Coordinates of C-alpha atoms and ligand atoms in Angstrom, one line a residue:
X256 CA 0.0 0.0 0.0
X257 CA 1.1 3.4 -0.9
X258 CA 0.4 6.8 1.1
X259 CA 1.3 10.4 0.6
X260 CA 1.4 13.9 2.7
X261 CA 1.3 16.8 1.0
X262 CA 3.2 19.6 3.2
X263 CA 2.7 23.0 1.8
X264 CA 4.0 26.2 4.6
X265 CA 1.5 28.2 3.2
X266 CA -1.7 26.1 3.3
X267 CA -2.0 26.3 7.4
X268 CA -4.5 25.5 10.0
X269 CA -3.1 27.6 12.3
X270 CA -0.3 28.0 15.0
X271 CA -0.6 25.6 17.9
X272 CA -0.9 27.4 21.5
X273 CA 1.3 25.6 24.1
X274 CA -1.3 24.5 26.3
X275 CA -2.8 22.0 23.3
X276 CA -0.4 19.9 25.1
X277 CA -1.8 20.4 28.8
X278 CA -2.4 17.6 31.4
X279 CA -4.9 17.7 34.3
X280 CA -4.3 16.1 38.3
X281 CA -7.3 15.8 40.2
X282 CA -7.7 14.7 43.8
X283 CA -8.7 11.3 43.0
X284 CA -7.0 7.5 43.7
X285 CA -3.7 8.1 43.8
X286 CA -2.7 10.9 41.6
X287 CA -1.8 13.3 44.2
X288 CA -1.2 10.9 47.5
X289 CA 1.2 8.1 46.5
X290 CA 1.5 10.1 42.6
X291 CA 3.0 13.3 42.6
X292 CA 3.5 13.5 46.6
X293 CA 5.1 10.9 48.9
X294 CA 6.7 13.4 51.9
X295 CA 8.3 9.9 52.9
X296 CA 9.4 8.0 49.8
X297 CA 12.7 8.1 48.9
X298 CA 13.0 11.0 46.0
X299 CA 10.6 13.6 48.2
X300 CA 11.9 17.0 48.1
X301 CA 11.3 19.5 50.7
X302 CA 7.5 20.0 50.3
X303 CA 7.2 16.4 49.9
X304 CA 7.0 15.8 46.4
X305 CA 8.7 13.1 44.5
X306 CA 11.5 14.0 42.5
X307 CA 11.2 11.0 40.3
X308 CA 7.8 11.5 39.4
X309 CA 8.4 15.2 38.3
X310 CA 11.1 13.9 36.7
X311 CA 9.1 12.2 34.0
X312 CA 6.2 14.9 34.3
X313 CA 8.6 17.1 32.9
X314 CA 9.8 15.2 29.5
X315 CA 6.1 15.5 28.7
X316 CA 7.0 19.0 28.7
X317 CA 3.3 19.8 29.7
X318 CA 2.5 23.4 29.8
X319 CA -0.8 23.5 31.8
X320 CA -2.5 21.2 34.5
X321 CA -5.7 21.4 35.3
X322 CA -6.5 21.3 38.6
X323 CA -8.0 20.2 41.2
X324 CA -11.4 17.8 39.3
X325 CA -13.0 17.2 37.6
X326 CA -15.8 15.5 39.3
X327 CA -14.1 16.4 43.0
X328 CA -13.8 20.4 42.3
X329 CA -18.1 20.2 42.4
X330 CA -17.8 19.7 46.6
X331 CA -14.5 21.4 47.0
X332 CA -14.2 23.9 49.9
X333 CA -10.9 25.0 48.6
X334 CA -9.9 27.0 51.9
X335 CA -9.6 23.4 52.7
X336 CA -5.8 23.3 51.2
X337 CA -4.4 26.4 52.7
X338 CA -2.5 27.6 55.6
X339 CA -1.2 25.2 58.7
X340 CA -1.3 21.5 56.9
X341 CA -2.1 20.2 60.9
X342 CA -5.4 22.3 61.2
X343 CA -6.6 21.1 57.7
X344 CA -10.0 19.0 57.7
X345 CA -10.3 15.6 56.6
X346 CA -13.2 15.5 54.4
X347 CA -15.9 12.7 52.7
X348 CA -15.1 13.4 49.4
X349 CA -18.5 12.1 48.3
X350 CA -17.2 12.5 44.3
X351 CA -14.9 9.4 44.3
X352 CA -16.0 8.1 47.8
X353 CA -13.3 8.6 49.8
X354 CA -11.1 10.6 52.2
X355 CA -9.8 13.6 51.7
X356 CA -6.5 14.3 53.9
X357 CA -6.2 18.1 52.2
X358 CA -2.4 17.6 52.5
X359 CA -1.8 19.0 49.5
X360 CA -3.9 22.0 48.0
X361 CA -3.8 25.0 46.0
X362 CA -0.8 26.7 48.3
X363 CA 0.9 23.5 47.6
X364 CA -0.2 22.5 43.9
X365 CA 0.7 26.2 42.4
X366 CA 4.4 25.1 43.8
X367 CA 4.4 21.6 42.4
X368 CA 3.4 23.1 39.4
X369 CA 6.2 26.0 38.9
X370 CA 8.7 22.8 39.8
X371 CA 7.3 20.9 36.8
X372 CA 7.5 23.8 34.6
X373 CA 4.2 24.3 34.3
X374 CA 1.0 26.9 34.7
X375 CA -2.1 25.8 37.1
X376 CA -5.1 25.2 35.1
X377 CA -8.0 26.4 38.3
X378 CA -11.1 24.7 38.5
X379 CA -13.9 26.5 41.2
X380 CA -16.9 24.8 42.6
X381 CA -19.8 25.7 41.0
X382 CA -21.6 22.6 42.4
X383 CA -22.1 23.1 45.5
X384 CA -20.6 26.8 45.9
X385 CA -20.7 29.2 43.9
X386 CA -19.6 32.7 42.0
X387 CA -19.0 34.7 45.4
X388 CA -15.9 31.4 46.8
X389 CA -15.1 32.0 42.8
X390 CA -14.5 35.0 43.3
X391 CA -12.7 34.3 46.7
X392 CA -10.4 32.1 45.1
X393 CA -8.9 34.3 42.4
X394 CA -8.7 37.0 44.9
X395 CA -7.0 34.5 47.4
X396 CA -4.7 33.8 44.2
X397 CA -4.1 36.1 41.9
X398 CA -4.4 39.4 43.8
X399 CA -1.3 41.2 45.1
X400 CA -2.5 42.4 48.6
X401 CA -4.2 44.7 51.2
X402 CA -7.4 42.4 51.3
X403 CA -8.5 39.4 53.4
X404 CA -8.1 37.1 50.6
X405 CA -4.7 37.7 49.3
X406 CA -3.7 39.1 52.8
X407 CA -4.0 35.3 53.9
X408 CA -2.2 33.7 50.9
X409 CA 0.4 36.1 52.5
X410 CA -0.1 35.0 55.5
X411 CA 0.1 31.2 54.7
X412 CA 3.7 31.8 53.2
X413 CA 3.6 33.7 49.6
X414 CA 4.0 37.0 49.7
X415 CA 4.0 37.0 45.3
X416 CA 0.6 36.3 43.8
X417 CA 0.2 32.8 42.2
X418 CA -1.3 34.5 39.1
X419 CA -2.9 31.8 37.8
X420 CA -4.3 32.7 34.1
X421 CA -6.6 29.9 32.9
X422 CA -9.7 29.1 35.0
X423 CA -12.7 26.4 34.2
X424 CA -16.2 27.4 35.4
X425 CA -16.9 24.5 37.2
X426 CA -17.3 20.9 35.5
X427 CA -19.5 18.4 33.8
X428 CA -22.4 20.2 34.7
X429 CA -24.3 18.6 32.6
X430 CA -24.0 15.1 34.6
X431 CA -26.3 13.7 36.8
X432 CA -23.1 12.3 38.7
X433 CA -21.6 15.5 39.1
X434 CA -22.6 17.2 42.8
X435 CA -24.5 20.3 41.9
X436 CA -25.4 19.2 38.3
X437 CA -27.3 21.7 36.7
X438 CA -29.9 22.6 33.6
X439 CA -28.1 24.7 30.9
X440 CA -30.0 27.8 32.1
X441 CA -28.7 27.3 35.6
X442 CA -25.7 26.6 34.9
X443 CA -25.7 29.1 32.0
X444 CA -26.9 32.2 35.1
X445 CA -24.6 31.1 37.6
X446 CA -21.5 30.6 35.5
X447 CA -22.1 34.1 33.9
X448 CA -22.4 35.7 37.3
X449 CA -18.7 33.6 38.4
X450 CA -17.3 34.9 35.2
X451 CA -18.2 38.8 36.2
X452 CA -17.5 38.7 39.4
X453 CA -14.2 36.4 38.9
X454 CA -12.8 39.3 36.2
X455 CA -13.7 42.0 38.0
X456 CA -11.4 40.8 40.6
X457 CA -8.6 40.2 37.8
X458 CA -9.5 41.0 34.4
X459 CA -6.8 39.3 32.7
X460 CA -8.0 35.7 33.7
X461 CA -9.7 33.4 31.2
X462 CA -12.6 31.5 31.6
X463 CA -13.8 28.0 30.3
X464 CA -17.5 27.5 30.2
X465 CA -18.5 23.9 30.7
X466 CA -19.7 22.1 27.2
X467 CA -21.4 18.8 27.4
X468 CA -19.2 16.0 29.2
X469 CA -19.5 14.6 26.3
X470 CA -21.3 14.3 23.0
X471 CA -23.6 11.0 23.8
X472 CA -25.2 13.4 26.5
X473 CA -28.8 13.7 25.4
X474 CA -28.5 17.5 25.9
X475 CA -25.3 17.8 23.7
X476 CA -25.8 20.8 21.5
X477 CA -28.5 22.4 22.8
X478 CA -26.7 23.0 25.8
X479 CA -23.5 24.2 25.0
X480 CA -26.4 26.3 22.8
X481 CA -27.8 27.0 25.9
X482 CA -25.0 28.1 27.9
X483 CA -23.1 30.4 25.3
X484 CA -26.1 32.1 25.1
X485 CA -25.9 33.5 28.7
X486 CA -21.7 33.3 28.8
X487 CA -20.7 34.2 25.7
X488 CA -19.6 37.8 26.1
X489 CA -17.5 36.5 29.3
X490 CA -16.0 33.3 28.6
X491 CA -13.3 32.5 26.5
X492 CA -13.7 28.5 25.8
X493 CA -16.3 26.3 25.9
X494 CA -15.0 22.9 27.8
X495 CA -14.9 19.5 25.5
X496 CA -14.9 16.0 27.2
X497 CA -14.1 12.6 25.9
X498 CA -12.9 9.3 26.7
X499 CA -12.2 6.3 24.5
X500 CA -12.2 2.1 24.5
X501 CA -12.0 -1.4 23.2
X502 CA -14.4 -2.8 25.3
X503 CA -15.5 -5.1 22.6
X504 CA -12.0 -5.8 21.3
X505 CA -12.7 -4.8 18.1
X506 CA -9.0 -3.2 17.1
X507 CA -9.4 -2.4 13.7
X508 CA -12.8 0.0 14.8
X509 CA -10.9 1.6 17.7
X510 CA -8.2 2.7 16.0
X511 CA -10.7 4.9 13.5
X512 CA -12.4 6.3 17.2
X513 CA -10.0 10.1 16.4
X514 CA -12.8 10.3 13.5
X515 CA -15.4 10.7 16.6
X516 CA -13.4 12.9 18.0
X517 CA -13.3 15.1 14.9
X518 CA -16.6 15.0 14.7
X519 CA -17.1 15.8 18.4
X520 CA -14.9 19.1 17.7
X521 CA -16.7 20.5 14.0
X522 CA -20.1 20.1 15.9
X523 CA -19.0 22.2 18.9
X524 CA -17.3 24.7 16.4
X525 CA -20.6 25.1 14.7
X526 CA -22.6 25.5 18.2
X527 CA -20.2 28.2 19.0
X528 CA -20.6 29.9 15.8
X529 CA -24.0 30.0 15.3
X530 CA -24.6 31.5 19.0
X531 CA -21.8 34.1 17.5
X532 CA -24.5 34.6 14.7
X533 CA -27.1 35.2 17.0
X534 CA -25.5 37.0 18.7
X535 CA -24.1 39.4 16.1
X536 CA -20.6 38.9 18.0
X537 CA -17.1 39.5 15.9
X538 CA -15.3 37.5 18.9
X539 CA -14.3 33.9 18.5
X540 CA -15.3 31.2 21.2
X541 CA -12.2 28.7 21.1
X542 CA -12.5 25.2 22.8
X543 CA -10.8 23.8 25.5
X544 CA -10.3 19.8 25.4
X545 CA -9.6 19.7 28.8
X546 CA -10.7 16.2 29.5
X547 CA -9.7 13.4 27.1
X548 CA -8.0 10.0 27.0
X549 CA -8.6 6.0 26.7
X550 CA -10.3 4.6 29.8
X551 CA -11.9 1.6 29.8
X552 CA -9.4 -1.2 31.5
X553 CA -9.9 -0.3 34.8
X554 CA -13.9 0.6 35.2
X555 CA -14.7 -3.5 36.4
X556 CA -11.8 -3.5 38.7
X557 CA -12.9 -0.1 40.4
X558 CA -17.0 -1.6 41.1
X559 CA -14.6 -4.1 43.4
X560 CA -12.6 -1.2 45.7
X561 CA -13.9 -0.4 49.2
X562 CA -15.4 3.1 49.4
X563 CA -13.7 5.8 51.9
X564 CA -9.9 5.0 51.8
X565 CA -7.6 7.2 51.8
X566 CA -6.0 7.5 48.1
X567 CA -7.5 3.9 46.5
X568 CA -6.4 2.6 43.6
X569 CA -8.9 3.5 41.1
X570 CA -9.0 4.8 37.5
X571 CA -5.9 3.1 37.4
X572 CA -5.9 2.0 33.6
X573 CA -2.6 -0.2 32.8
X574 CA -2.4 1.0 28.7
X575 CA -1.1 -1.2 26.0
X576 CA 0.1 -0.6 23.2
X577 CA -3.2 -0.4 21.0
X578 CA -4.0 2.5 23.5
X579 CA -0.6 4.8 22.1
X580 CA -1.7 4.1 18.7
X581 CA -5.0 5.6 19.1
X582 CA -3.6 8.2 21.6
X583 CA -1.5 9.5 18.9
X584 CA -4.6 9.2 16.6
X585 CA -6.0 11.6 19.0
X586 CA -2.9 14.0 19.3
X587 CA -3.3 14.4 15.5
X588 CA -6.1 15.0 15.7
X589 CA -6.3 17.8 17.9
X590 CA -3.4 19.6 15.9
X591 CA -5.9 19.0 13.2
X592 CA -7.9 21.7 14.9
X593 CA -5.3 24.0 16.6
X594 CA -7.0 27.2 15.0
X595 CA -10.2 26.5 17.2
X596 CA -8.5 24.1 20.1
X597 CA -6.5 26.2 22.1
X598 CA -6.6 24.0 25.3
X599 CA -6.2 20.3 25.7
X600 CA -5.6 18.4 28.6
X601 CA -4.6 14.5 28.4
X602 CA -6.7 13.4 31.5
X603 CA -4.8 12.6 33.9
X604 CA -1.1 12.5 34.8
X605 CA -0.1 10.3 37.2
X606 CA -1.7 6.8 38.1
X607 CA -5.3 7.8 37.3
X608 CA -5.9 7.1 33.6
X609 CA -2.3 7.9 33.5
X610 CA 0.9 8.0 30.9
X611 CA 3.1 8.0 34.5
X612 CA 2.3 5.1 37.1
X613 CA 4.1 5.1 41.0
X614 CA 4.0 2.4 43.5
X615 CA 3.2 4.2 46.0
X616 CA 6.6 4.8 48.1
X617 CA 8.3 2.9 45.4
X618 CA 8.9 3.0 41.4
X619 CA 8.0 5.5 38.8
X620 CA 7.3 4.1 35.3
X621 CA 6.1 5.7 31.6
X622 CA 3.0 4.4 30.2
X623 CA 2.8 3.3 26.4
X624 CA 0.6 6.3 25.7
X625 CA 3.6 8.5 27.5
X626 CA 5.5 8.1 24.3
X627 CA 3.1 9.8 21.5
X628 CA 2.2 12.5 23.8
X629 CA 6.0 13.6 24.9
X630 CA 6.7 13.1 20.7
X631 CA 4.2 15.8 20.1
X632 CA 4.2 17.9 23.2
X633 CA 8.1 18.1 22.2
X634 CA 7.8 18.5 18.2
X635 CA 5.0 19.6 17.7
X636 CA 4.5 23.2 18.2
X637 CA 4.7 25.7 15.8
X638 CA 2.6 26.1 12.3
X639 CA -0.1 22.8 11.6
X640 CA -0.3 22.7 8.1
X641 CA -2.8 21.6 6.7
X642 CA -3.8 17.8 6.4
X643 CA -3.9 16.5 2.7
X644 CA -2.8 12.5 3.1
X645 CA -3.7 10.2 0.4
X646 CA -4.5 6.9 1.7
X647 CA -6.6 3.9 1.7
X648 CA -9.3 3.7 3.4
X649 CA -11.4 0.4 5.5
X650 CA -14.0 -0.5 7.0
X651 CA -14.8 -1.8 10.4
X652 CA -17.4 -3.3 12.1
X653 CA -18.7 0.0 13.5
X654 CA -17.3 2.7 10.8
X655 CA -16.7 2.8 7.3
X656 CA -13.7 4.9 5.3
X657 CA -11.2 4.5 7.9
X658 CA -7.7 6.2 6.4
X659 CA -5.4 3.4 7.0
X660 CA -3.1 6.8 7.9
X661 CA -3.6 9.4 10.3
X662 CA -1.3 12.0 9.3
X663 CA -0.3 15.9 10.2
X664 CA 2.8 18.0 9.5
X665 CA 3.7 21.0 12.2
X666 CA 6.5 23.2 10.7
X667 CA 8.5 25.4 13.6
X668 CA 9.9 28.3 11.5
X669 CA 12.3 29.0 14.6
X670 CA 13.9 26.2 14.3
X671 CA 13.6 25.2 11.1
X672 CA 12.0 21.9 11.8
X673 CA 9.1 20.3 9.9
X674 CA 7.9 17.3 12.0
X675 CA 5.0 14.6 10.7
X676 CA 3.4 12.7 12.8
X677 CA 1.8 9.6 11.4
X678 CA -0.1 6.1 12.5
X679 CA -0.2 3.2 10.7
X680 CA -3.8 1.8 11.1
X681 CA -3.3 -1.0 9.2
X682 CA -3.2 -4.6 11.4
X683 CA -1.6 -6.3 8.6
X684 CA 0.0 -4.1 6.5
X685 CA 3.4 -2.0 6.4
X686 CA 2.6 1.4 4.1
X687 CA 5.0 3.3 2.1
X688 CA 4.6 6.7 3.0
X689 CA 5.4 9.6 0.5
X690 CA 6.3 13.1 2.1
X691 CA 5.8 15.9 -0.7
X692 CA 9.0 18.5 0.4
X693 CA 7.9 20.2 -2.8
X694 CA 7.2 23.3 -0.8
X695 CA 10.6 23.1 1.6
X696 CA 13.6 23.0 -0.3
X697 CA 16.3 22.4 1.2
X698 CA 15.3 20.6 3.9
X699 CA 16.7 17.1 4.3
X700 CA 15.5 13.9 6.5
X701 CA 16.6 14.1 10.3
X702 CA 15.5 10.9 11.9
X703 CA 12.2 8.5 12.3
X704 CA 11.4 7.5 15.5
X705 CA 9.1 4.5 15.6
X706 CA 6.6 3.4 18.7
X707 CA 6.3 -0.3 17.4
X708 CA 5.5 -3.3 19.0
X709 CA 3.9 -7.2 17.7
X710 CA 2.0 -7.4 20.2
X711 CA -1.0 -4.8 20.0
X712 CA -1.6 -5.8 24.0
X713 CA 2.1 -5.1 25.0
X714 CA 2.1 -3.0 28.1
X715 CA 4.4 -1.1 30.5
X716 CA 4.7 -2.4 34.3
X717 CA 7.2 -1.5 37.2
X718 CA 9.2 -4.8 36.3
X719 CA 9.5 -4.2 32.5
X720 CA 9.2 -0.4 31.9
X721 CA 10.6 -0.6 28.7
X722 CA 8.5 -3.1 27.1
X723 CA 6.6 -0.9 24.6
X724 CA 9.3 1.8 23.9
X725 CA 10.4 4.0 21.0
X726 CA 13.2 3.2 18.5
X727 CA 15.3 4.9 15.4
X728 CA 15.2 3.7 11.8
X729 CA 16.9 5.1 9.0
X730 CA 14.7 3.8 6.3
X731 CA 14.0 7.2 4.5
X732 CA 14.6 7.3 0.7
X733 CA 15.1 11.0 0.1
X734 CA 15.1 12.1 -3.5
X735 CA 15.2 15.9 -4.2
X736 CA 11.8 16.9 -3.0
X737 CA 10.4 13.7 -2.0
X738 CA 10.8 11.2 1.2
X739 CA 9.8 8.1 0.9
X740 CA 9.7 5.8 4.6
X741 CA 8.0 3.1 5.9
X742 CA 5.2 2.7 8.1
X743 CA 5.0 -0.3 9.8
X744 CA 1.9 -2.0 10.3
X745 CA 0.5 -1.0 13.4
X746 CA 2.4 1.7 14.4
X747 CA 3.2 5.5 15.3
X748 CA 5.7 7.7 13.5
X749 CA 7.7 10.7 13.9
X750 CA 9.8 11.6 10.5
X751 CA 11.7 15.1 11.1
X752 CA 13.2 17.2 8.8
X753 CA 15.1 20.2 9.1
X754 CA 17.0 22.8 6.9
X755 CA 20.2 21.3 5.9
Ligands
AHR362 O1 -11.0 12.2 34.7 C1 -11.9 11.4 35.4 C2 -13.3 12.0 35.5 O2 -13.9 12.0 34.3 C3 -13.4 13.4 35.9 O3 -13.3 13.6 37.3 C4 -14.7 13.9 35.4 O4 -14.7 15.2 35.0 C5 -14.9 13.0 34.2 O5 -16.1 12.4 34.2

């Protein structure tokens, strides 16, 4: 089979914001206690977070975390996680049924966060709070000083704001699980009123309205509809949610699930653009995919685990290889749309539908889905030109035209890189890929990392981290203005090229 990528610099989606390659932590299982803080395993630093862990939080490169739910942030009393860490309450956290230490919150989180290089994405309570403890909040954060708010962030030990840019209005309002869950007109009223009062405080903040937690909700569309229509002039994103599987074990459909995904995007583009219509608004609404991932392995395990434990074990999906393929699906996918998504967060981070797993107090380990997501968090900033692949296509049991490749080309002018990213669908076959350098002269093959592995249920574990890990081949024919490799079946690709 033969494929080919057309890369043109001046036929461009758009330029990819950093936080496309964001990351979220929640207080849930063990993704803060026994994840990113263990003040007694052997790597802690001095505020009791492992230095190992970071370690591998920061070759993801990942430039905002949202924080702290997800379904938790609906009960949160985030005063909860501030000042003297002996007078903090212990809480039922009735979200994930268990119990909350508050060892770790917002005064510690901002400074976990600045160590792994990255911004706090905020998430308030507009479950079972609401847009005055918003408001609270980003005073208590972001303002410099001489009130009650920030006067006690100086209190409790930093005197400089936290100035925390990127805020979410709550989330998954639209579920019945979520604490608080509201109609789009409520929700709609009361995140409007948060958003005024929250920029009044500190106008330079942006807001994320919550969308639909995801588009098999029986009210997706007419409420993000719904909700733009009372946010719209004070919000800056509308939230998208999404999760993916192989429950069935059905491969060769899975693979194609990015094309729900796509679709999941357009039809939230053209909700936000016809409320701009109605609206008669020239501003753009962008989108935030601040929830998405594969999760599927560990929901039967998790019916088993005892409710109210401190930090249990659940969400914790062990990924195989299968799950990087269709992660990097998903990463090209969202470049795909970098002119409208400005925010994504790969849900979560560490041990909860994670690319890092711990042992708590011992090991730290990269997932298989680690590797597509630090390839593109690391190469793939800069312009997205635009996708014209020729490929076969298949069909599956549940879709029809499937490309047999997914594939995108981000050139960074800076450095004079032009990276594609491509998957190899195929179960069977190896494809010859044809990159079209028509446009880029002068620029000349500079490696092809491969994530490859037979086994399409390989995985990662703290014995045999390296199981499913990337290589090198040099098989790139270049001729003048072409490059020819191979993809091989099954498989996720990284060809650079740079100015010779
Ligand atoms: O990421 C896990 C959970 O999935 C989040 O808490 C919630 O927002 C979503 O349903």
């Amino acid at each position: 089979m033969k494929s080919r990528i057309r890369l043109n610099r001046d036929f461009t989606v758009g330029n990819t914001d950093n936080r496309l390659f964001g990351s979220f932590i929640e207080h849930i299982g063990r993704a803060v206690y026994g994840g990113i803080y263990g003040p007694d395993h052997e790597s802690a630093d001095d505020m009791g977070f492992r230095r190992d862990v970071l370690k591998l939080v920061k070759k993801l490169n990942v430039p905002i975390v949202r924080y702290p739910g997800g379904n938790f942030v609906s009960g949160y009393y985030w005063e909860d996680g501030t000042g003297e860490k002996s007078k903090r309450p212990r809480r039922a956290e009735p979200a994930w049924k268990s119990i909350e230490t508050n060892e770790v919150g917002i005064d510690e989180f901002q400074e976990w966060a600045k160590r792994a290089g990255s911004e706090v994405m905020m998430a308030v309570n507009l479950g079972t709070r609401g847009p005055e403890d918003a408001k609270n909040l980003v005073e208590y954060c972001n303002f410099p000083g001489g009130t009650y708010y920030s006067d006690l962030r100086r209190k409790n030990g930093f005197e400089t704001p936290f100035g925390i840019k990127t805020w979410c209005l709550g989330n998954e309002m639209d579920g019945p699980w979520q604490m608080g869950a509201k109609t789009a007109d409520e929700y709609g009223r009361i995140a409007c009123e948060a958003a005024k009062l929250m920029k009044w405080i500190d106008p330079s903040i942006e807001l994320v309205a919550c969308g639909s937690s995801g588009p098999a909700m029986p009210t997706f569309g007419e409420w993000e509809a719904a909700v733009l229509k009372h946010t719209y002039e004070y919000v800056d994103y509308i939230s998208l949610h999404e999760y993916f599987g192989n429950a069935s074990g059905d491969t060769a459909s899975y693979l194609g699930c990015s094309l729900d995904m796509d679709g999941f995007i357009k039809s939230v583009i053209s909700v936000c653009d016809y409320v701009k219509t109605v609206k008669r608004s020239s501003k753009t609404m962008y989108l935030s995919f601040d929830e998405w991932n594969v999760w599927y392995h560990s929901r039967g395990k998790d019916r088993t685990i005892a409710p109210w434990q401190i930090a249990p074990p659940i969400l914790e999906d062990i990924y195989t290889f299968e799950d990087a393929l269709v992660v990097g699906c998903l990463l090209i996918t969202l470049l795909k749309h970098c002119d409208r998504v400005k925010i994504a967060c790969l849900a979560q981070l560490v041990n909860v539908i994670a690319p890092i797993m711990t042992e708590t107090g011992g090991r730290a380990w990269a997932q298989t889905i680690f590797w597509p997501f630090m390839h593109a968090s690391a190469m793939g900033r800069g312009k997205v030109l635009s996708p014209a692949v020729e490929c076969d296509t298949y069909d599956s049991e549940k879709r029809k035209g499937i490309p047999y490749v997914e594939a995108i080309g981000v050139f960074n002018a800076e450095a004079e890189t032009l990276t594609v990213f491509a998957v190899n669908r195929s179960l069977t076959d190896d494809i010859e890929f044809e990159a079209d350098l028509t446009d880029f002269a002068g620029y000349v093959p500079a490696g092809h990392t491969v994530l490859y592995h037979d086994d399409l249920k390989a995985v990662n574990t703290a014995d045999e981290p390296e199981n499913v890990i990337p290589s090198e081949t040099d098989d790139t024919r270049f001729e003048c203005t072409r490059a020819v490799s191979i993809l091989k079946k099954h498989s996720w690709n990284v060809i650079r090229f740079k100015k010779a």
